[in-house]
């Protein structure tokens, strides 16, 4: 059940992050063509593009969580044995889930304010801003799942899956 | 209480808690401590959506990833080998130029060592370069193009500091070229001493290779002429670069399949962008809180007691940034440290563009310094060598880079010649 949820989450993150990046490219190119060829522009597209960057950031960060590749300054962890690091990993991911949940809460409060005070013609931008609480919630859920299920697929080089992947690569 | 929370968070960070989580939770505690609503952190994060230049980062990242996956680095090596491989030490120069060229696009995220290391290491060994020299060269070359457009580190510095990105791109060119020259001269000397064999120059071969990589050569020209000629903005240049790279690899060279390969490249690019910019997002609120709490001003008051001249300040700054570069990766260092040192540099009348280049040069060197110099780790994995061996191998290059750093720091004209 949890594994299926994790797979679904990764699929969602992949589709949203990749789709947003592709859409971002298309929108900026549209602006370039509109400006240089037709001497016009679409201010709306600028606002959408900037929000799309937030989509790429949050859902891309979700993918990074799955791959165990978040930027760290783990100077002390590098002194530990692989076994000790493995033991430490799950509580740290659990703590990350908790702290991301706190950020989700405050992001939710912020978004409610944005929604309430947005004028009717700016409501769509407020809808797009929902990516912030949703993004933190996705990250919290992903950290929680990694904490419960571990990093079997990616970050544990001793795992069977990783060994199989390495073997497949070498052949 | 504040010290306890900071201490605990720092401890978790050193044991591997993701940096963005550390900064985000630090921001929550700092705002509560200052009797402010933690929502202000999210307001700052949302400000990212008002930064027009931010869009350039995901698009340049996408361009770099498409090129890496499509085999552009290998084509570049063949090209530079045909141009310089006939000289004694030519292959070392090829390594330096290829890595710098590719890092400018890939953002020094370790992709250069992964993409080019596997190709160049056997070539250097086959050409009878000493193993130690080859390892040192490849380890240090992994971050060489950091000061050339369209470097993501420069873009991020410009966004965080508010310095004009166009000016930063222009300022990085001479220092970047100077470093390439210094390392090339050193490599040529080593090769001459080691009596490395050379191959004959063939004009027809060079012509053939140039034809084969014409699209790769044109790309930086398109960016440089586009941005510095004032034809496109940085963001537009980023979109055109990504579109150009996509067209080049899927239509011209056909190394990537639009349906089979591009989705993977898109998700890898998004993941790389996410890992960098999520830190920027959560750190913006925290650094603003630190600035509001007068931290830079307190640091300034402390420094003014001991430091009187800009030269002293720059020397201390170099020492501080070398330590930062050895402890943090370049992107998080930019996000966390730049807002704190900008007011100090302004007090000592250091030009913000000059400061930017010094800052990035220090962090470029930080890639090679233990304990967390990322190039050492990536090279260690790539070449299956202990980190200490690689550090020793990279030491001559590191010393040269330190000399280069001193030149950049104390000769501002190298950076600000265009003003």
mmCIF file with all atom_site columns, C-alpha atoms in Angstrom, chain B residues 221-402:
data_model
loop_
_atom_site.group_PDB
_atom_site.id
_atom_site.type_symbol
_atom_site.label_atom_id
_atom_site.label_alt_id
_atom_site.label_comp_id
_atom_site.label_asym_id
_atom_site.label_entity_id
_atom_site.label_seq_id
_atom_site.pdbx_PDB_ins_code
_atom_site.Cartn_x
_atom_site.Cartn_y
_atom_site.Cartn_z
_atom_site.occupancy
_atom_site.B_iso_or_equiv
_atom_site.pdbx_formal_charge
_atom_site.auth_seq_id
_atom_site.auth_comp_id
_atom_site.auth_asym_id
_atom_site.auth_atom_id
_atom_site.pdbx_PDB_model_num
ATOM 1   C CA . UNK B 1 221 ? 28.385 32.473 -29.940 1.00 0.00 ? 221 UNK B CA 1
ATOM 2   C CA . UNK B 1 222 ? 24.591 32.669 -30.079 1.00 0.00 ? 222 UNK B CA 1
ATOM 3   C CA . UNK B 1 223 ? 24.443 33.278 -26.308 1.00 0.00 ? 223 UNK B CA 1
ATOM 4   C CA . UNK B 1 224 ? 27.287 35.795 -26.154 1.00 0.00 ? 224 UNK B CA 1
ATOM 5   C CA . UNK B 1 225 ? 26.166 37.797 -29.182 1.00 0.00 ? 225 UNK B CA 1
ATOM 6   C CA . UNK B 1 226 ? 22.530 37.593 -28.083 1.00 0.00 ? 226 UNK B CA 1
ATOM 7   C CA . UNK B 1 227 ? 23.082 38.829 -24.526 1.00 0.00 ? 227 UNK B CA 1
ATOM 8   C CA . UNK B 1 228 ? 25.981 41.244 -24.951 1.00 0.00 ? 228 UNK B CA 1
ATOM 9   C CA . UNK B 1 229 ? 24.626 42.547 -28.253 1.00 0.00 ? 229 UNK B CA 1
ATOM 10  C CA . UNK B 1 230 ? 21.439 43.463 -26.423 1.00 0.00 ? 230 UNK B CA 1
ATOM 11  C CA . UNK B 1 231 ? 19.260 41.397 -28.772 1.00 0.00 ? 231 UNK B CA 1
ATOM 12  C CA . UNK B 1 232 ? 17.760 39.185 -26.050 1.00 0.00 ? 232 UNK B CA 1
ATOM 13  C CA . UNK B 1 233 ? 17.368 39.224 -22.262 1.00 0.00 ? 233 UNK B CA 1
ATOM 14  C CA . UNK B 1 234 ? 19.082 36.594 -20.119 1.00 0.00 ? 234 UNK B CA 1
ATOM 15  C CA . UNK B 1 235 ? 15.810 34.662 -19.784 1.00 0.00 ? 235 UNK B CA 1
ATOM 16  C CA . UNK B 1 236 ? 15.175 34.736 -23.520 1.00 0.00 ? 236 UNK B CA 1
ATOM 17  C CA . UNK B 1 237 ? 18.753 33.614 -24.163 1.00 0.00 ? 237 UNK B CA 1
ATOM 18  C CA . UNK B 1 238 ? 18.146 30.705 -21.795 1.00 0.00 ? 238 UNK B CA 1
ATOM 19  C CA . UNK B 1 239 ? 14.993 29.633 -23.649 1.00 0.00 ? 239 UNK B CA 1
ATOM 20  C CA . UNK B 1 240 ? 16.707 29.955 -27.035 1.00 0.00 ? 240 UNK B CA 1
ATOM 21  C CA . UNK B 1 241 ? 19.694 27.951 -25.751 1.00 0.00 ? 241 UNK B CA 1
ATOM 22  C CA . UNK B 1 242 ? 17.437 25.153 -24.487 1.00 0.00 ? 242 UNK B CA 1
ATOM 23  C CA . UNK B 1 243 ? 15.487 25.101 -27.758 1.00 0.00 ? 243 UNK B CA 1
ATOM 24  C CA . UNK B 1 244 ? 18.745 25.151 -29.765 1.00 0.00 ? 244 UNK B CA 1
ATOM 25  C CA . UNK B 1 245 ? 20.195 22.270 -27.714 1.00 0.00 ? 245 UNK B CA 1
ATOM 26  C CA . UNK B 1 246 ? 16.973 20.290 -28.124 1.00 0.00 ? 246 UNK B CA 1
ATOM 27  C CA . UNK B 1 247 ? 16.950 20.844 -31.882 1.00 0.00 ? 247 UNK B CA 1
ATOM 28  C CA . UNK B 1 248 ? 20.680 20.051 -32.158 1.00 0.00 ? 248 UNK B CA 1
ATOM 29  C CA . UNK B 1 249 ? 20.478 16.733 -30.312 1.00 0.00 ? 249 UNK B CA 1
ATOM 30  C CA . UNK B 1 250 ? 17.129 15.464 -31.605 1.00 0.00 ? 250 UNK B CA 1
ATOM 31  C CA . UNK B 1 251 ? 17.090 16.713 -35.198 1.00 0.00 ? 251 UNK B CA 1
ATOM 32  C CA . UNK B 1 252 ? 20.657 17.534 -36.291 1.00 0.00 ? 252 UNK B CA 1
ATOM 33  C CA . UNK B 1 253 ? 22.760 14.858 -34.552 1.00 0.00 ? 253 UNK B CA 1
ATOM 34  C CA . UNK B 1 254 ? 19.830 12.577 -33.667 1.00 0.00 ? 254 UNK B CA 1
ATOM 35  C CA . UNK B 1 255 ? 21.597 11.439 -30.486 1.00 0.00 ? 255 UNK B CA 1
ATOM 36  C CA . UNK B 1 256 ? 18.413 11.832 -28.437 1.00 0.00 ? 256 UNK B CA 1
ATOM 37  C CA . UNK B 1 257 ? 14.937 10.575 -29.187 1.00 0.00 ? 257 UNK B CA 1
ATOM 38  C CA . UNK B 1 258 ? 12.238 13.128 -28.479 1.00 0.00 ? 258 UNK B CA 1
ATOM 39  C CA . UNK B 1 259 ? 9.845  10.593 -26.916 1.00 0.00 ? 259 UNK B CA 1
ATOM 40  C CA . UNK B 1 260 ? 12.263 8.101  -25.376 1.00 0.00 ? 260 UNK B CA 1
ATOM 41  C CA . UNK B 1 261 ? 15.063 10.300 -23.980 1.00 0.00 ? 261 UNK B CA 1
ATOM 42  C CA . UNK B 1 262 ? 13.696 13.815 -23.488 1.00 0.00 ? 262 UNK B CA 1
ATOM 43  C CA . UNK B 1 263 ? 11.214 12.951 -20.691 1.00 0.00 ? 263 UNK B CA 1
ATOM 44  C CA . UNK B 1 264 ? 14.148 11.560 -18.650 1.00 0.00 ? 264 UNK B CA 1
ATOM 45  C CA . UNK B 1 265 ? 16.252 14.650 -19.368 1.00 0.00 ? 265 UNK B CA 1
ATOM 46  C CA . UNK B 1 266 ? 13.333 16.882 -18.329 1.00 0.00 ? 266 UNK B CA 1
ATOM 47  C CA . UNK B 1 267 ? 12.847 15.105 -14.995 1.00 0.00 ? 267 UNK B CA 1
ATOM 48  C CA . UNK B 1 268 ? 16.612 15.059 -14.296 1.00 0.00 ? 268 UNK B CA 1
ATOM 49  C CA . UNK B 1 269 ? 16.772 18.802 -15.024 1.00 0.00 ? 269 UNK B CA 1
ATOM 50  C CA . UNK B 1 270 ? 13.752 19.501 -12.811 1.00 0.00 ? 270 UNK B CA 1
ATOM 51  C CA . UNK B 1 271 ? 15.348 17.489 -9.993  1.00 0.00 ? 271 UNK B CA 1
ATOM 52  C CA . UNK B 1 272 ? 18.601 19.453 -10.274 1.00 0.00 ? 272 UNK B CA 1
ATOM 53  C CA . UNK B 1 273 ? 16.713 22.762 -10.306 1.00 0.00 ? 273 UNK B CA 1
ATOM 54  C CA . UNK B 1 274 ? 14.582 21.644 -7.364  1.00 0.00 ? 274 UNK B CA 1
ATOM 55  C CA . UNK B 1 275 ? 17.606 20.670 -5.279  1.00 0.00 ? 275 UNK B CA 1
ATOM 56  C CA . UNK B 1 276 ? 19.187 24.116 -5.761  1.00 0.00 ? 276 UNK B CA 1
ATOM 57  C CA . UNK B 1 277 ? 16.260 26.527 -5.777  1.00 0.00 ? 277 UNK B CA 1
ATOM 58  C CA . UNK B 1 278 ? 14.305 25.012 -2.891  1.00 0.00 ? 278 UNK B CA 1
ATOM 59  C CA . UNK B 1 279 ? 17.229 26.182 -0.735  1.00 0.00 ? 279 UNK B CA 1
ATOM 60  C CA . UNK B 1 280 ? 16.980 29.672 -2.222  1.00 0.00 ? 280 UNK B CA 1
ATOM 61  C CA . UNK B 1 281 ? 13.225 29.691 -1.531  1.00 0.00 ? 281 UNK B CA 1
ATOM 62  C CA . UNK B 1 282 ? 13.425 28.862 2.162   1.00 0.00 ? 282 UNK B CA 1
ATOM 63  C CA . UNK B 1 283 ? 16.646 30.782 2.792   1.00 0.00 ? 283 UNK B CA 1
ATOM 64  C CA . UNK B 1 284 ? 15.276 34.103 1.548   1.00 0.00 ? 284 UNK B CA 1
ATOM 65  C CA . UNK B 1 285 ? 13.049 34.459 4.595   1.00 0.00 ? 285 UNK B CA 1
ATOM 66  C CA . UNK B 1 286 ? 15.730 33.408 7.059   1.00 0.00 ? 286 UNK B CA 1
ATOM 67  C CA . UNK B 1 287 ? 18.411 35.715 5.655   1.00 0.00 ? 287 UNK B CA 1
ATOM 68  C CA . UNK B 1 288 ? 15.953 38.632 5.700   1.00 0.00 ? 288 UNK B CA 1
ATOM 69  C CA . UNK B 1 289 ? 15.251 37.909 9.360   1.00 0.00 ? 289 UNK B CA 1
ATOM 70  C CA . UNK B 1 290 ? 18.999 37.886 10.043  1.00 0.00 ? 290 UNK B CA 1
ATOM 71  C CA . UNK B 1 291 ? 19.387 41.194 8.241   1.00 0.00 ? 291 UNK B CA 1
ATOM 72  C CA . UNK B 1 292 ? 16.418 42.679 10.150  1.00 0.00 ? 292 UNK B CA 1
ATOM 73  C CA . UNK B 1 293 ? 18.049 41.569 13.387  1.00 0.00 ? 293 UNK B CA 1
ATOM 74  C CA . UNK B 1 294 ? 21.056 43.745 12.419  1.00 0.00 ? 294 UNK B CA 1
ATOM 75  C CA . UNK B 1 295 ? 23.424 40.777 12.178  1.00 0.00 ? 295 UNK B CA 1
ATOM 76  C CA . UNK B 1 296 ? 25.471 42.223 9.299   1.00 0.00 ? 296 UNK B CA 1
ATOM 77  C CA . UNK B 1 297 ? 25.704 45.550 11.144  1.00 0.00 ? 297 UNK B CA 1
ATOM 78  C CA . UNK B 1 298 ? 26.931 43.814 14.285  1.00 0.00 ? 298 UNK B CA 1
ATOM 79  C CA . UNK B 1 299 ? 29.501 41.912 12.245  1.00 0.00 ? 299 UNK B CA 1
ATOM 80  C CA . UNK B 1 300 ? 30.524 45.181 10.668  1.00 0.00 ? 300 UNK B CA 1
ATOM 81  C CA . UNK B 1 301 ? 30.944 46.866 14.044  1.00 0.00 ? 301 UNK B CA 1
ATOM 82  C CA . UNK B 1 302 ? 33.110 43.940 15.152  1.00 0.00 ? 302 UNK B CA 1
ATOM 83  C CA . UNK B 1 303 ? 35.211 44.056 12.000  1.00 0.00 ? 303 UNK B CA 1
ATOM 84  C CA . UNK B 1 304 ? 35.730 47.800 12.127  1.00 0.00 ? 304 UNK B CA 1
ATOM 85  C CA . UNK B 1 305 ? 37.593 47.352 15.401  1.00 0.00 ? 305 UNK B CA 1
ATOM 86  C CA . UNK B 1 306 ? 40.263 45.228 13.687  1.00 0.00 ? 306 UNK B CA 1
ATOM 87  C CA . UNK B 1 307 ? 40.100 45.973 9.976   1.00 0.00 ? 307 UNK B CA 1
ATOM 88  C CA . UNK B 1 308 ? 40.670 49.369 8.500   1.00 0.00 ? 308 UNK B CA 1
ATOM 89  C CA . UNK B 1 309 ? 41.392 48.923 4.788   1.00 0.00 ? 309 UNK B CA 1
ATOM 90  C CA . UNK B 1 310 ? 39.564 47.242 1.899   1.00 0.00 ? 310 UNK B CA 1
ATOM 91  C CA . UNK B 1 311 ? 42.669 45.100 1.272   1.00 0.00 ? 311 UNK B CA 1
ATOM 92  C CA . UNK B 1 312 ? 42.559 43.674 4.779   1.00 0.00 ? 312 UNK B CA 1
ATOM 93  C CA . UNK B 1 313 ? 38.852 43.078 4.379   1.00 0.00 ? 313 UNK B CA 1
ATOM 94  C CA . UNK B 1 314 ? 39.360 41.233 1.087   1.00 0.00 ? 314 UNK B CA 1
ATOM 95  C CA . UNK B 1 315 ? 42.095 39.054 2.567   1.00 0.00 ? 315 UNK B CA 1
ATOM 96  C CA . UNK B 1 316 ? 39.853 38.100 5.484   1.00 0.00 ? 316 UNK B CA 1
ATOM 97  C CA . UNK B 1 317 ? 36.978 37.557 3.071   1.00 0.00 ? 317 UNK B CA 1
ATOM 98  C CA . UNK B 1 318 ? 39.095 35.157 1.012   1.00 0.00 ? 318 UNK B CA 1
ATOM 99  C CA . UNK B 1 319 ? 40.023 33.134 4.081   1.00 0.00 ? 319 UNK B CA 1
ATOM 100 C CA . UNK B 1 320 ? 36.404 33.044 5.229   1.00 0.00 ? 320 UNK B CA 1
ATOM 101 C CA . UNK B 1 321 ? 35.077 32.056 1.793   1.00 0.00 ? 321 UNK B CA 1
ATOM 102 C CA . UNK B 1 322 ? 37.682 29.328 1.350   1.00 0.00 ? 322 UNK B CA 1
ATOM 103 C CA . UNK B 1 323 ? 36.423 27.794 4.602   1.00 0.00 ? 323 UNK B CA 1
ATOM 104 C CA . UNK B 1 324 ? 32.809 28.242 3.437   1.00 0.00 ? 324 UNK B CA 1
ATOM 105 C CA . UNK B 1 325 ? 33.686 26.672 0.071   1.00 0.00 ? 325 UNK B CA 1
ATOM 106 C CA . UNK B 1 326 ? 35.206 23.688 1.831   1.00 0.00 ? 326 UNK B CA 1
ATOM 107 C CA . UNK B 1 327 ? 32.106 23.197 3.989   1.00 0.00 ? 327 UNK B CA 1
ATOM 108 C CA . UNK B 1 328 ? 29.155 24.078 1.739   1.00 0.00 ? 328 UNK B CA 1
ATOM 109 C CA . UNK B 1 329 ? 28.326 23.548 -1.890  1.00 0.00 ? 329 UNK B CA 1
ATOM 110 C CA . UNK B 1 330 ? 28.406 26.606 -4.130  1.00 0.00 ? 330 UNK B CA 1
ATOM 111 C CA . UNK B 1 331 ? 24.669 27.133 -4.480  1.00 0.00 ? 331 UNK B CA 1
ATOM 112 C CA . UNK B 1 332 ? 23.814 27.015 -0.789  1.00 0.00 ? 332 UNK B CA 1
ATOM 113 C CA . UNK B 1 333 ? 26.844 29.187 -0.005  1.00 0.00 ? 333 UNK B CA 1
ATOM 114 C CA . UNK B 1 334 ? 25.592 31.856 -2.424  1.00 0.00 ? 334 UNK B CA 1
ATOM 115 C CA . UNK B 1 335 ? 22.103 31.801 -0.942  1.00 0.00 ? 335 UNK B CA 1
ATOM 116 C CA . UNK B 1 336 ? 23.166 31.866 2.704   1.00 0.00 ? 336 UNK B CA 1
ATOM 117 C CA . UNK B 1 337 ? 26.354 33.945 2.751   1.00 0.00 ? 337 UNK B CA 1
ATOM 118 C CA . UNK B 1 338 ? 25.904 36.596 0.037   1.00 0.00 ? 338 UNK B CA 1
ATOM 119 C CA . UNK B 1 339 ? 23.148 38.622 1.789   1.00 0.00 ? 339 UNK B CA 1
ATOM 120 C CA . UNK B 1 340 ? 25.280 38.768 4.931   1.00 0.00 ? 340 UNK B CA 1
ATOM 121 C CA . UNK B 1 341 ? 28.521 39.940 3.330   1.00 0.00 ? 341 UNK B CA 1
ATOM 122 C CA . UNK B 1 342 ? 27.056 42.440 0.841   1.00 0.00 ? 342 UNK B CA 1
ATOM 123 C CA . UNK B 1 343 ? 26.624 45.224 3.446   1.00 0.00 ? 343 UNK B CA 1
ATOM 124 C CA . UNK B 1 344 ? 30.138 44.579 4.791   1.00 0.00 ? 344 UNK B CA 1
ATOM 125 C CA . UNK B 1 345 ? 31.654 44.784 1.308   1.00 0.00 ? 345 UNK B CA 1
ATOM 126 C CA . UNK B 1 346 ? 29.731 47.996 0.642   1.00 0.00 ? 346 UNK B CA 1
ATOM 127 C CA . UNK B 1 347 ? 31.176 49.523 3.813   1.00 0.00 ? 347 UNK B CA 1
ATOM 128 C CA . UNK B 1 348 ? 34.719 48.759 2.582   1.00 0.00 ? 348 UNK B CA 1
ATOM 129 C CA . UNK B 1 349 ? 33.824 50.097 -0.879  1.00 0.00 ? 349 UNK B CA 1
ATOM 130 C CA . UNK B 1 350 ? 34.319 46.805 -2.683  1.00 0.00 ? 350 UNK B CA 1
ATOM 131 C CA . UNK B 1 351 ? 32.528 46.894 -6.025  1.00 0.00 ? 351 UNK B CA 1
ATOM 132 C CA . UNK B 1 352 ? 29.594 44.400 -5.909  1.00 0.00 ? 352 UNK B CA 1
ATOM 133 C CA . UNK B 1 353 ? 30.557 42.973 -9.315  1.00 0.00 ? 353 UNK B CA 1
ATOM 134 C CA . UNK B 1 354 ? 34.174 42.501 -8.177  1.00 0.00 ? 354 UNK B CA 1
ATOM 135 C CA . UNK B 1 355 ? 32.869 40.948 -4.969  1.00 0.00 ? 355 UNK B CA 1
ATOM 136 C CA . UNK B 1 356 ? 30.747 38.528 -7.004  1.00 0.00 ? 356 UNK B CA 1
ATOM 137 C CA . UNK B 1 357 ? 33.701 37.279 -9.025  1.00 0.00 ? 357 UNK B CA 1
ATOM 138 C CA . UNK B 1 358 ? 35.890 36.939 -5.897  1.00 0.00 ? 358 UNK B CA 1
ATOM 139 C CA . UNK B 1 359 ? 33.050 35.093 -4.174  1.00 0.00 ? 359 UNK B CA 1
ATOM 140 C CA . UNK B 1 360 ? 32.591 32.615 -7.022  1.00 0.00 ? 360 UNK B CA 1
ATOM 141 C CA . UNK B 1 361 ? 36.354 32.163 -7.493  1.00 0.00 ? 361 UNK B CA 1
ATOM 142 C CA . UNK B 1 362 ? 36.693 31.196 -3.826  1.00 0.00 ? 362 UNK B CA 1
ATOM 143 C CA . UNK B 1 363 ? 33.880 28.700 -4.104  1.00 0.00 ? 363 UNK B CA 1
ATOM 144 C CA . UNK B 1 364 ? 35.369 27.321 -7.313  1.00 0.00 ? 364 UNK B CA 1
ATOM 145 C CA . UNK B 1 365 ? 38.477 26.539 -5.292  1.00 0.00 ? 365 UNK B CA 1
ATOM 146 C CA . UNK B 1 366 ? 36.250 25.151 -2.525  1.00 0.00 ? 366 UNK B CA 1
ATOM 147 C CA . UNK B 1 367 ? 35.230 22.374 -4.932  1.00 0.00 ? 367 UNK B CA 1
ATOM 148 C CA . UNK B 1 368 ? 38.720 20.939 -4.462  1.00 0.00 ? 368 UNK B CA 1
ATOM 149 C CA . UNK B 1 369 ? 39.161 21.327 -0.731  1.00 0.00 ? 369 UNK B CA 1
ATOM 150 C CA . UNK B 1 370 ? 38.260 18.727 1.909   1.00 0.00 ? 370 UNK B CA 1
ATOM 151 C CA . UNK B 1 371 ? 36.131 17.887 3.829   1.00 0.00 ? 371 UNK B CA 1
ATOM 152 C CA . UNK B 1 372 ? 33.229 18.370 1.407   1.00 0.00 ? 372 UNK B CA 1
ATOM 153 C CA . UNK B 1 373 ? 34.862 19.542 -1.839  1.00 0.00 ? 373 UNK B CA 1
ATOM 154 C CA . UNK B 1 374 ? 32.317 17.985 -4.166  1.00 0.00 ? 374 UNK B CA 1
ATOM 155 C CA . UNK B 1 375 ? 34.768 17.419 -7.042  1.00 0.00 ? 375 UNK B CA 1
ATOM 156 C CA . UNK B 1 376 ? 36.898 15.225 -4.787  1.00 0.00 ? 376 UNK B CA 1
ATOM 157 C CA . UNK B 1 377 ? 33.900 13.017 -4.009  1.00 0.00 ? 377 UNK B CA 1
ATOM 158 C CA . UNK B 1 378 ? 32.677 12.790 -7.582  1.00 0.00 ? 378 UNK B CA 1
ATOM 159 C CA . UNK B 1 379 ? 36.181 12.119 -8.925  1.00 0.00 ? 379 UNK B CA 1
ATOM 160 C CA . UNK B 1 380 ? 36.669 9.530  -6.189  1.00 0.00 ? 380 UNK B CA 1
ATOM 161 C CA . UNK B 1 381 ? 33.562 7.686  -7.388  1.00 0.00 ? 381 UNK B CA 1
ATOM 162 C CA . UNK B 1 382 ? 34.336 8.177  -11.074 1.00 0.00 ? 382 UNK B CA 1
ATOM 163 C CA . UNK B 1 383 ? 37.969 7.024  -10.990 1.00 0.00 ? 383 UNK B CA 1
ATOM 164 C CA . UNK B 1 384 ? 37.682 4.627  -8.004  1.00 0.00 ? 384 UNK B CA 1
ATOM 165 C CA . UNK B 1 385 ? 40.487 6.373  -6.088  1.00 0.00 ? 385 UNK B CA 1
ATOM 166 C CA . UNK B 1 386 ? 40.641 7.452  -2.427  1.00 0.00 ? 386 UNK B CA 1
ATOM 167 C CA . UNK B 1 387 ? 39.788 11.101 -1.760  1.00 0.00 ? 387 UNK B CA 1
ATOM 168 C CA . UNK B 1 388 ? 43.219 11.735 -0.216  1.00 0.00 ? 388 UNK B CA 1
ATOM 169 C CA . UNK B 1 389 ? 44.959 10.512 -3.382  1.00 0.00 ? 389 UNK B CA 1
ATOM 170 C CA . UNK B 1 390 ? 42.851 12.874 -5.456  1.00 0.00 ? 390 UNK B CA 1
ATOM 171 C CA . UNK B 1 391 ? 43.465 15.777 -3.100  1.00 0.00 ? 391 UNK B CA 1
ATOM 172 C CA . UNK B 1 392 ? 47.236 15.230 -3.323  1.00 0.00 ? 392 UNK B CA 1
ATOM 173 C CA . UNK B 1 393 ? 46.964 14.969 -7.113  1.00 0.00 ? 393 UNK B CA 1
ATOM 174 C CA . UNK B 1 394 ? 44.955 18.193 -7.293  1.00 0.00 ? 394 UNK B CA 1
ATOM 175 C CA . UNK B 1 395 ? 47.288 20.097 -4.964  1.00 0.00 ? 395 UNK B CA 1
ATOM 176 C CA . UNK B 1 396 ? 49.495 21.768 -7.650  1.00 0.00 ? 396 UNK B CA 1
ATOM 177 C CA . UNK B 1 397 ? 46.353 22.918 -9.435  1.00 0.00 ? 397 UNK B CA 1
ATOM 178 C CA . UNK B 1 398 ? 44.891 24.126 -6.157  1.00 0.00 ? 398 UNK B CA 1
ATOM 179 C CA . UNK B 1 399 ? 48.018 26.208 -5.473  1.00 0.00 ? 399 UNK B CA 1
ATOM 180 C CA . UNK B 1 400 ? 47.823 27.757 -8.934  1.00 0.00 ? 400 UNK B CA 1
ATOM 181 C CA . UNK B 1 401 ? 44.182 28.583 -8.345  1.00 0.00 ? 401 UNK B CA 1
ATOM 182 C CA . UNK B 1 402 ? 45.056 30.273 -5.054  1.00 0.00 ? 402 UNK B CA 1
#
